[in-house]
Short mmCIF file of C-alpha atoms and ligand atoms in Angstrom, two decimals:
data_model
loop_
_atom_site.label_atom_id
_atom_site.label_comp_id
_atom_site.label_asym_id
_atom_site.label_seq_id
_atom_site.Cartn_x
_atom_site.Cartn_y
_atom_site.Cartn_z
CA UNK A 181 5.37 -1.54 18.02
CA UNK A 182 6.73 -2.25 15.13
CA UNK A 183 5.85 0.55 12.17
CA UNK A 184 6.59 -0.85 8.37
CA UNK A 185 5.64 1.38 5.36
CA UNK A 186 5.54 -0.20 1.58
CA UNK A 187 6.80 2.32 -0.76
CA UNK A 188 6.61 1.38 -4.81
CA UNK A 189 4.36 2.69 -7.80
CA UNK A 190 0.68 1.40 -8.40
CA UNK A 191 1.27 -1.89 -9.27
CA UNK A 192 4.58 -2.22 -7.82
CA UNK A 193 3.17 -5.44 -5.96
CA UNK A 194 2.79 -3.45 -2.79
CA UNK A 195 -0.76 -5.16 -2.03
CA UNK A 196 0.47 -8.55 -2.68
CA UNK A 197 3.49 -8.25 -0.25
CA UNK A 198 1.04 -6.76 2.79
CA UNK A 199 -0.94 -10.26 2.44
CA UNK A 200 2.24 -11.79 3.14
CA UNK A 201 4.33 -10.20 5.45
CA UNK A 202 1.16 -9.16 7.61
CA UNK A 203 0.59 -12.53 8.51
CA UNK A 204 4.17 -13.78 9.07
CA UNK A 205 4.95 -10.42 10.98
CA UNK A 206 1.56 -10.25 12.95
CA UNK A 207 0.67 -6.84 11.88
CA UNK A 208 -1.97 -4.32 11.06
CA UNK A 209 -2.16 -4.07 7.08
CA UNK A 210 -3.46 -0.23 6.69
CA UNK A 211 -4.01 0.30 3.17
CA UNK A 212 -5.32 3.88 2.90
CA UNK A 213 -6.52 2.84 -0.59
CA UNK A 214 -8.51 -0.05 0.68
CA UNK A 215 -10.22 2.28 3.82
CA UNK A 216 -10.91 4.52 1.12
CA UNK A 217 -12.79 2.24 -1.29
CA UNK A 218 -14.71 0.89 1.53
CA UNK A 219 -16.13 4.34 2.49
CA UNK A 220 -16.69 5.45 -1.17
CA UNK A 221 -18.77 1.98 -1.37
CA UNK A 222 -20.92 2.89 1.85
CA UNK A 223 -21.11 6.59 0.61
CA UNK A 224 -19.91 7.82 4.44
CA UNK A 225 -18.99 11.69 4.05
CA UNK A 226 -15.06 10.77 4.17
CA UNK A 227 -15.74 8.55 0.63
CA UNK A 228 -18.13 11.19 -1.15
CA UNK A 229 -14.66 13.86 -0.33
CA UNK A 230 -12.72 11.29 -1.72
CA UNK A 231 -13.64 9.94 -4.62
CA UNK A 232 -13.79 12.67 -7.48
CA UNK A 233 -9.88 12.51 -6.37
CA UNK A 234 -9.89 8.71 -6.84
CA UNK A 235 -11.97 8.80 -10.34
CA UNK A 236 -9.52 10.53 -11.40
CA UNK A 237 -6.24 8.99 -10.46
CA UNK A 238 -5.59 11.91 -8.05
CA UNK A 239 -4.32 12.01 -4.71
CA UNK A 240 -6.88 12.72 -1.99
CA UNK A 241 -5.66 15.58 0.35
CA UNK A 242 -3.09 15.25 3.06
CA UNK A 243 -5.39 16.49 5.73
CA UNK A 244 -8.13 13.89 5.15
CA UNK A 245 -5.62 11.25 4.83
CA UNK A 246 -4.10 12.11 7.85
CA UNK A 247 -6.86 12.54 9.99
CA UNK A 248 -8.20 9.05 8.70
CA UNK A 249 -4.90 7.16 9.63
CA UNK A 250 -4.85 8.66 12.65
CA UNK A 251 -8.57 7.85 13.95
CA UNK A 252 -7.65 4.24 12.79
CA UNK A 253 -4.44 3.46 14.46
CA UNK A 254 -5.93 4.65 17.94
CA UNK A 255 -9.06 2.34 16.94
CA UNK A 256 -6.61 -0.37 16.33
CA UNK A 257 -4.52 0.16 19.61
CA UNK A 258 -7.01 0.43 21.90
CA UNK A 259 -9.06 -3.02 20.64
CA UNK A 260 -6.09 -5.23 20.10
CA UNK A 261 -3.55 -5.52 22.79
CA UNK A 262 -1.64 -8.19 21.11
CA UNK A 263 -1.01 -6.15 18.50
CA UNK A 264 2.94 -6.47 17.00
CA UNK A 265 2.82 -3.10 14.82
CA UNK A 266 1.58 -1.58 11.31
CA UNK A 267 2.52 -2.10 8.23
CA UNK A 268 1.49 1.10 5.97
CA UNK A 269 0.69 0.31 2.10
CA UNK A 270 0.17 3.51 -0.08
CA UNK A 271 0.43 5.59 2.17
CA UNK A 272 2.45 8.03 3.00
CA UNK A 273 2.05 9.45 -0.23
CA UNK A 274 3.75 12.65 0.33
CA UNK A 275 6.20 14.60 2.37
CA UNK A 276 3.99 16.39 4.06
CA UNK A 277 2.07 12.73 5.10
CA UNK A 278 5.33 11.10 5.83
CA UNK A 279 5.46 14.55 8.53
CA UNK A 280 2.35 14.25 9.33
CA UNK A 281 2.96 10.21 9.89
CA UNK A 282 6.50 11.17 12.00
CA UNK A 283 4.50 13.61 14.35
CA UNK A 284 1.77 11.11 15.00
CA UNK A 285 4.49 8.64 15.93
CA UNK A 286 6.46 10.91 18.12
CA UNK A 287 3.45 11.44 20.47
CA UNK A 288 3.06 7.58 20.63
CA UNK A 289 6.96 7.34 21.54
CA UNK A 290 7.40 5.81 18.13
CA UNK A 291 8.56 5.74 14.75
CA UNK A 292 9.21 4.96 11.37
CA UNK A 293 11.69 1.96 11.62
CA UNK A 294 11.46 0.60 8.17
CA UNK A 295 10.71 1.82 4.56
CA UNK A 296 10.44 -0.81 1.77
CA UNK A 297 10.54 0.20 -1.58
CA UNK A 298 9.57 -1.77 -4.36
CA UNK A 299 10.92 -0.74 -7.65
CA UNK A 300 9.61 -1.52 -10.94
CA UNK A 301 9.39 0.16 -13.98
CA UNK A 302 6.41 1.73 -15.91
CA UNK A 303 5.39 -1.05 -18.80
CA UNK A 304 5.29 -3.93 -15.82
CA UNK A 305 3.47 -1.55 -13.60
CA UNK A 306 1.17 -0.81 -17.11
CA UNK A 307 0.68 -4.78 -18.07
CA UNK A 308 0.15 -5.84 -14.15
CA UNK A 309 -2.54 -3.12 -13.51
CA UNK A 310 -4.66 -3.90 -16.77
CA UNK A 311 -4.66 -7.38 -16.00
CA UNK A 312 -5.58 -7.33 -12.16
CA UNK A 313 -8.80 -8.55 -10.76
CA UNK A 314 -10.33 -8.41 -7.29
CA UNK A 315 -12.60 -10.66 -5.62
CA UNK A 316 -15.56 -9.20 -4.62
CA UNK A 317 -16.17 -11.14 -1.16
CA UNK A 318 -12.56 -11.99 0.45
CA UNK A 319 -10.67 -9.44 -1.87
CA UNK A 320 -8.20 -11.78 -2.80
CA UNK A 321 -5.99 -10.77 -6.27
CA UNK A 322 -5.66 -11.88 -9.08
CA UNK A 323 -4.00 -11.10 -12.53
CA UNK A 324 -5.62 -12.15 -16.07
CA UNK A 325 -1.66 -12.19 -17.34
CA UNK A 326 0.10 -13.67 -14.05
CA UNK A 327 -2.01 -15.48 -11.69
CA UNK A 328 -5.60 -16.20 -13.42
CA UNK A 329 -8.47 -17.73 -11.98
CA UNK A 330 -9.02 -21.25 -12.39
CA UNK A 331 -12.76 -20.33 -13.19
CA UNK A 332 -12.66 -16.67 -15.71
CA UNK A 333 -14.25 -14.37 -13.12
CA UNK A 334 -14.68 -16.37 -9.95
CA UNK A 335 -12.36 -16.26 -6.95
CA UNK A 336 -10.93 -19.80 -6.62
CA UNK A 337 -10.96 -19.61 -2.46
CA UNK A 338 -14.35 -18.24 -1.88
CA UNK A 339 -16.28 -18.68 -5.32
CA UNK A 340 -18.03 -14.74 -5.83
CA UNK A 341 -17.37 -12.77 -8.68
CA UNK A 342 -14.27 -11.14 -9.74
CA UNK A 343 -13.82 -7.41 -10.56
CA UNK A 344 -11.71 -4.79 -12.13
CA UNK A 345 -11.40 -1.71 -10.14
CA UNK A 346 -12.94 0.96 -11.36
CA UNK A 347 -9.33 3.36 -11.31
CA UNK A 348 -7.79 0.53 -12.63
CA UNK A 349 -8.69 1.89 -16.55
CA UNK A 350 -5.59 2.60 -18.83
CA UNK A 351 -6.03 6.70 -18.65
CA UNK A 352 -6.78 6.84 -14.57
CA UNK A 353 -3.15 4.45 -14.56
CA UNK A 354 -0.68 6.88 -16.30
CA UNK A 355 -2.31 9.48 -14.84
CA UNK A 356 -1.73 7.40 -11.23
CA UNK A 357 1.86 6.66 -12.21
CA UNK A 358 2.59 9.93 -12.97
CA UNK A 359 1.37 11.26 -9.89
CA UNK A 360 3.17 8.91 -8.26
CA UNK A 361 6.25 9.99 -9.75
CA UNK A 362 6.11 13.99 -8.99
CA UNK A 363 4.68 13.11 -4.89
CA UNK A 364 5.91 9.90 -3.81
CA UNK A 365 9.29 9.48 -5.50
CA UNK A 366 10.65 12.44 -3.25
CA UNK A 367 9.55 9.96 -0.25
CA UNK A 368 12.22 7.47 -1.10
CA UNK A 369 15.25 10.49 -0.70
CA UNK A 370 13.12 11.16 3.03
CA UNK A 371 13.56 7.79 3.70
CA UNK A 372 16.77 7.54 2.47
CA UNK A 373 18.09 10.50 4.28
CA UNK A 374 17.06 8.86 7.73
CA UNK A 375 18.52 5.90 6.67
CA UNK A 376 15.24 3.68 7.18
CA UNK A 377 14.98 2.39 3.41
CA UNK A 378 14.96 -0.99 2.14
CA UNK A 379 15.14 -1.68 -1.61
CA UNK A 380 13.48 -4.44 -3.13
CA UNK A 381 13.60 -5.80 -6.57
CA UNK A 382 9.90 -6.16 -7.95
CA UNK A 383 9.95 -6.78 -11.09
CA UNK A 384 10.39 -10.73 -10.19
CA UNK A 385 7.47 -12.90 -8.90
CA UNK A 386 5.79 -12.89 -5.99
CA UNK A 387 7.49 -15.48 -4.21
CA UNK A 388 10.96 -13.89 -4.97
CA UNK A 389 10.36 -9.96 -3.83
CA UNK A 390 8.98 -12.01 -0.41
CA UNK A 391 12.09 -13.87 0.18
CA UNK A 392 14.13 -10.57 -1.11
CA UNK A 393 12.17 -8.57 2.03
CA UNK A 394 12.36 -11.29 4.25
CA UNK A 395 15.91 -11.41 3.69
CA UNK A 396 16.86 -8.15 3.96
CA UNK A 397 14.87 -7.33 6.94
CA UNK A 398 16.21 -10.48 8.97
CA UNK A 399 19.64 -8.79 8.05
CA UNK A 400 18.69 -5.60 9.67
CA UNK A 401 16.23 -6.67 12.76
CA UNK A 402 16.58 -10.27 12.99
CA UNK A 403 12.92 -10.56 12.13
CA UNK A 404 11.78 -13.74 10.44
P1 AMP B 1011 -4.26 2.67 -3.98
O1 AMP B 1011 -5.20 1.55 -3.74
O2 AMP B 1011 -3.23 2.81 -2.89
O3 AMP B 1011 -3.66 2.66 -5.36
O4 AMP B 1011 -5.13 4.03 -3.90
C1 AMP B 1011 -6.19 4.30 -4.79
C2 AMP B 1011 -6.49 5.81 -4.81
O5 AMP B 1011 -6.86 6.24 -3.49
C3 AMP B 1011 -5.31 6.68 -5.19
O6 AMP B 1011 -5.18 6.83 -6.60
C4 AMP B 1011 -5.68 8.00 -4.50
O7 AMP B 1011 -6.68 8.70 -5.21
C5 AMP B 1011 -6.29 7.52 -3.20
N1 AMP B 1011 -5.27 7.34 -2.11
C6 AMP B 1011 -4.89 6.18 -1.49
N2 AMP B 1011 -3.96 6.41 -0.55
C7 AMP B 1011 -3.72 7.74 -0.57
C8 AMP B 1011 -2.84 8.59 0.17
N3 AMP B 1011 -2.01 8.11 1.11
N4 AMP B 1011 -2.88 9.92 -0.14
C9 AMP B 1011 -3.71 10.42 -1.07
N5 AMP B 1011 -4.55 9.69 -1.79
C10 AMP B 1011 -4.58 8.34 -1.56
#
């Protein structure tokens, strides 16, 4: 099994890059953001914990986030056998998570074997988060700015209705940044320290940070 984490601010591109290298890697995209919004929308007891955290651009605790990762990889494992790895985006968020993720891994015989960092700075992350939209039916992005709709609103692949996410407002984003900066920055120096990181450019376009990963992973697994 092959476990890949995506490290980089909201923004960064991190979501974009999962699409990608999911499907040419074959593996499990676990966005703890996206598991989250799901249960907040079904209004299970894990989303009603979480989301006066979310509202407010705050990270939910470790504990729930751990115990939700876990209960989802052993889901995953035991329904798909063909299964090639994971590929973690936003999460971990914090040292104690990226422990938490280590001791989880351990007990499988596993581990981390590849951080990616995506590193941008704070106006693109600003501009790129204002302008993003998500479809409501196949969740496909888009960005007002970057990558609009053909149709204002309407998801060119499946044709439902576009929307902005509702922690996606201009307060809820510094406020996410900056909480990004005091927990998660300190993840790229764990990383670092075990020698699993992998910076990436991200301030270029999509296309570009792909070949950048692709690039610098075939030069460290031979994965293509
Ligand atoms: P994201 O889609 O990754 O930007 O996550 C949206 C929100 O969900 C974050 O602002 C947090 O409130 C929460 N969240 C997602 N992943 C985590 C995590 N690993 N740890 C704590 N909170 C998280």
């Amino acid at each position: 099994m092959l476990n890949m984490l995506l490290l980089g601010a909201p923004g960064a591109g991190k979501g974009t890059q999962a699409e990608r290298l999911k499907k040419r890697l074959k593996l499990y995209h676990l966005s703890t953001g996206d598991i989250l919004r799901d249960a907040v929308k079904k209004g299970t007891t894990l989303g009603k914990k979480a989301k006066e955290f979310m509202d407010r651009g705050e990270l939910v605790p470790d504990q729930i986030i751990l115990d939700m990762v876990k209960e989802v990889i052993e889901q995953k494992v035991k329904k798909d056998s063909s299964l090639q790895g994971f590929l973690y985006d936003g999460f971990p968020r914090t040292i104690h998570q990226a422990e938490g993720l280590d001791l989880m891994l351990a007990d499988r015989k596993e581990q981390v074997d590849v951080a990616i960092y995506i590193e941008v700075d704070r106006d693109t992350v600003l501009k790129r988060i204002s302008g993003r939209r998500t479809c409501s039916s196949c969740g496909a992005l888009y960005n007002v700015y970057f990558k609009p709709p053909e149709k204002e609103g309407i998801c060119d692949i499946c044709g439902a209705e576009l929307y902005t996410r509702e922690d996606d407002n201009k307060k809820t984003v510094i406020n996410r940044f900056d909480t990004y900066i005091k927990n998660t920055m300190p993840l790229i120096r764990y990383y670092e320290e075990k020698d699993k990181l992998m910076r990436v450019e991200g301030k270029s376009t999509p296309d570009e940070v792909f070949e950048q990963i692709i690039k610098t992973l075939d030069k460290r697994f031979n994965i293509k």
